[in-house]
Amino acid sequence: MSDAFALSLPAGLHPAYDGRVSTPPSDEALARRASAGDTAAFEQLVLRHQHKLYTLALRVTLNEADARDCVQEGLVSAWRAMPRFRRDARFSTWMYRIVLRKAYDAIDKRRRTAEPVEAIEVVTSDASVEQRIDLERALEALEPEFRAVAVACDVLGLPMDQAGELLGIPPGTVKSRLFRARARLAAILEPEHSE
Amino acid sequence: MSNEHTTPPEHEEIARLLAEQGPVDAPPDLAANVMRQVHAEPRPARRLTLLPSPRRLRPALAYCAAAVVLVAIGFGVAHLGANTTSSSGGAAAEDMKAAAGGTRGALVPGVAPQLGAVTIQGVPVSDALRVLPASDRAPFEAIATADSTHSNAVAIDVPAAKFDALSRKLHAAAARSTGGNRITIVLRRR
């Protein structure tokens, strides 16, 4: 398959392997280039982080359209703010924070213009899909702040200090909120699983 | 109340569920849409950096402040030294030196400096005895008999009318002298 894309170079022009292993540029290096207006560097950052950013937005807003808007608007805002990005902050945390703020805004907006949501009807017999829907319902029952902690720590796998940085709370508060979020999720899911 | 320092098994199960089922892929056109908007945006303006940021300037500012303090201390010490010299009668001594002409810089130990006084060094004692009025000769007669190597200085108060003439005569005598018993004379205006 890969041979189909191989270019045949004239004799003597085959690039010799020089023994060096090229490592992908770090987020910080790409952010530096993006701050100087390099859109290609920014695109690499978008491709690298889009799934985690979307996960965060979707799990916090619990709405695909909102999540999509949050990430899109968040990334464009990040591009505009690139020249002001502080080098001492972790780039990924900075982007997560922008998207999370958008997600909270979307939740507030939805609360102000609340519309009755029809109950989701499960039309599948696949156990894993059912379990997924259960988890989403359980997440919905959590307050956004507790949901964000569970998503940051358990879904995105961020360490406590980084999650605290993202959420703007001390690591101790992250720990206690995570404990309560898990307890609440366990309480919601347990009766359904035991059936 | 639950103990938050331990992780109950059901919590581990929740964490596992979230880790397994939590992550979702972004819509396939998300990145392309974002980049389309980014390309449509005006290029982000870089901050105009005519001067380095205060954070980068901080070490340089510290060095500058230290240099200013050192220069100020040096300046202060230099002035303190000058003031110390003048406070011990330096001003009067300077005036004396200025008036003394060829004999400037001759501060005579044991003779209080006085404004308008003249110090004449190396005046032969014999000439001093000849030139001075009889009333002022007493100190010189003692000196004339003393050891010639002994350093002596005499202050004489002279009436203002005779001051200049006497000063000229003593200067002339000092200039002529080639050796012998010599003395430093401080003429003070009476």
PDB file of C-alpha atoms in Angstrom, chain B residues 4-87:
ATOM      1  CA  GLU B   4     -12.396  10.751  51.081  1.00  0.00           C
ATOM      2  CA  HIS B   5      -8.809   9.476  51.417  1.00  0.00           C
ATOM      3  CA  THR B   6      -9.684   5.953  50.334  1.00  0.00           C
ATOM      4  CA  THR B   7     -11.083   4.915  46.988  1.00  0.00           C
ATOM      5  CA  PRO B   8     -14.020   2.549  47.358  1.00  0.00           C
ATOM      6  CA  PRO B   9     -14.233  -0.226  44.738  1.00  0.00           C
ATOM      7  CA  GLU B  10     -17.360   1.286  43.145  1.00  0.00           C
ATOM      8  CA  HIS B  11     -15.433   4.512  42.609  1.00  0.00           C
ATOM      9  CA  GLU B  12     -12.707   2.614  40.771  1.00  0.00           C
ATOM     10  CA  GLU B  13     -15.389   1.093  38.608  1.00  0.00           C
ATOM     11  CA  ILE B  14     -16.816   4.538  37.810  1.00  0.00           C
ATOM     12  CA  ALA B  15     -13.321   5.824  36.965  1.00  0.00           C
ATOM     13  CA  ARG B  16     -12.799   2.824  34.667  1.00  0.00           C
ATOM     14  CA  LEU B  17     -16.158   3.382  32.958  1.00  0.00           C
ATOM     15  CA  LEU B  18     -15.429   7.060  32.419  1.00  0.00           C
ATOM     16  CA  ALA B  19     -11.936   6.302  31.078  1.00  0.00           C
ATOM     17  CA  GLU B  20     -13.244   3.663  28.694  1.00  0.00           C
ATOM     18  CA  GLN B  21     -16.413   5.319  27.517  1.00  0.00           C
ATOM     19  CA  GLY B  22     -15.690   8.965  28.145  1.00  0.00           C
ATOM     20  CA  PRO B  23     -13.397   9.889  25.236  1.00  0.00           C
ATOM     21  CA  VAL B  24     -15.110  10.726  21.956  1.00  0.00           C
ATOM     22  CA  ASP B  25     -13.713  11.644  18.570  1.00  0.00           C
ATOM     23  CA  ALA B  26     -14.263  15.141  17.300  1.00  0.00           C
ATOM     24  CA  PRO B  27     -16.438  15.482  14.191  1.00  0.00           C
ATOM     25  CA  PRO B  28     -14.264  14.921  11.104  1.00  0.00           C
ATOM     26  CA  ASP B  29     -14.774  18.412   9.709  1.00  0.00           C
ATOM     27  CA  LEU B  30     -14.149  20.242  12.987  1.00  0.00           C
ATOM     28  CA  ALA B  31     -10.456  20.987  12.408  1.00  0.00           C
ATOM     29  CA  ALA B  32     -11.090  22.045   8.806  1.00  0.00           C
ATOM     30  CA  ASN B  33     -13.847  24.427   9.904  1.00  0.00           C
ATOM     31  CA  VAL B  34     -11.654  25.891  12.599  1.00  0.00           C
ATOM     32  CA  MET B  35      -8.786  26.428  10.160  1.00  0.00           C
ATOM     33  CA  ARG B  36     -11.111  28.023   7.615  1.00  0.00           C
ATOM     34  CA  GLN B  37     -12.108  30.570  10.249  1.00  0.00           C
ATOM     35  CA  VAL B  38      -8.509  31.034  11.321  1.00  0.00           C
ATOM     36  CA  HIS B  39      -7.407  31.781   7.753  1.00  0.00           C
ATOM     37  CA  ALA B  40     -10.260  34.262   7.432  1.00  0.00           C
ATOM     38  CA  GLU B  41      -9.129  36.024  10.601  1.00  0.00           C
ATOM     39  CA  PRO B  42      -6.681  38.881  10.343  1.00  0.00           C
ATOM     40  CA  ARG B  43      -3.194  37.831  11.323  1.00  0.00           C
ATOM     41  CA  PRO B  44      -2.857  38.116  15.105  1.00  0.00           C
ATOM     42  CA  ALA B  45      -0.967  41.287  15.883  1.00  0.00           C
ATOM     43  CA  ARG B  46       2.191  40.695  17.773  1.00  0.00           C
ATOM     44  CA  ARG B  47       2.761  42.955  20.665  1.00  0.00           C
ATOM     45  CA  LEU B  48       5.081  45.778  19.680  1.00  0.00           C
ATOM     46  CA  THR B  49       8.226  45.057  21.630  1.00  0.00           C
ATOM     47  CA  LEU B  50      10.288  48.199  21.471  1.00  0.00           C
ATOM     48  CA  LEU B  51      11.407  47.441  24.996  1.00  0.00           C
ATOM     49  CA  PRO B  52      11.891  44.018  26.543  1.00  0.00           C
ATOM     50  CA  SER B  53       9.236  42.963  29.036  1.00  0.00           C
ATOM     51  CA  PRO B  54       9.691  44.170  32.639  1.00  0.00           C
ATOM     52  CA  ARG B  55      10.367  40.575  33.666  1.00  0.00           C
ATOM     53  CA  ARG B  56      13.361  40.417  31.311  1.00  0.00           C
ATOM     54  CA  LEU B  57      14.499  43.902  32.325  1.00  0.00           C
ATOM     55  CA  ARG B  58      14.481  43.068  36.033  1.00  0.00           C
ATOM     56  CA  PRO B  59      18.090  41.729  36.279  1.00  0.00           C
ATOM     57  CA  ALA B  60      19.420  44.641  34.238  1.00  0.00           C
ATOM     58  CA  LEU B  61      17.512  47.090  36.434  1.00  0.00           C
ATOM     59  CA  ALA B  62      19.007  45.481  39.535  1.00  0.00           C
ATOM     60  CA  TYR B  63      22.525  45.931  38.120  1.00  0.00           C
ATOM     61  CA  CYS B  64      21.756  49.546  37.179  1.00  0.00           C
ATOM     62  CA  ALA B  65      20.409  50.276  40.661  1.00  0.00           C
ATOM     63  CA  ALA B  66      23.504  48.712  42.239  1.00  0.00           C
ATOM     64  CA  ALA B  67      25.758  50.788  39.962  1.00  0.00           C
ATOM     65  CA  VAL B  68      23.901  53.999  40.851  1.00  0.00           C
ATOM     66  CA  VAL B  69      24.189  53.227  44.566  1.00  0.00           C
ATOM     67  CA  LEU B  70      27.936  52.540  44.227  1.00  0.00           C
ATOM     68  CA  VAL B  71      28.512  55.770  42.276  1.00  0.00           C
ATOM     69  CA  ALA B  72      26.493  57.703  44.874  1.00  0.00           C
ATOM     70  CA  ILE B  73      28.532  56.167  47.700  1.00  0.00           C
ATOM     71  CA  GLY B  74      31.788  56.975  45.895  1.00  0.00           C
ATOM     72  CA  PHE B  75      30.654  60.539  45.248  1.00  0.00           C
ATOM     73  CA  GLY B  76      29.582  60.938  48.866  1.00  0.00           C
ATOM     74  CA  VAL B  77      32.839  59.568  50.221  1.00  0.00           C
ATOM     75  CA  ALA B  78      34.843  61.870  47.939  1.00  0.00           C
ATOM     76  CA  HIS B  79      32.904  64.894  49.156  1.00  0.00           C
ATOM     77  CA  LEU B  80      33.110  63.784  52.743  1.00  0.00           C
ATOM     78  CA  GLY B  81      36.909  63.639  52.432  1.00  0.00           C
ATOM     79  CA  ALA B  82      37.029  67.142  50.957  1.00  0.00           C
ATOM     80  CA  ASN B  83      34.763  68.505  53.666  1.00  0.00           C
ATOM     81  CA  THR B  84      36.841  66.875  56.385  1.00  0.00           C
ATOM     82  CA  THR B  85      39.977  68.602  55.082  1.00  0.00           C
ATOM     83  CA  SER B  86      38.332  71.982  54.878  1.00  0.00           C
ATOM     84  CA  SER B  87      36.634  71.633  58.233  1.00  0.00           C
TER      85      SER B  87
END
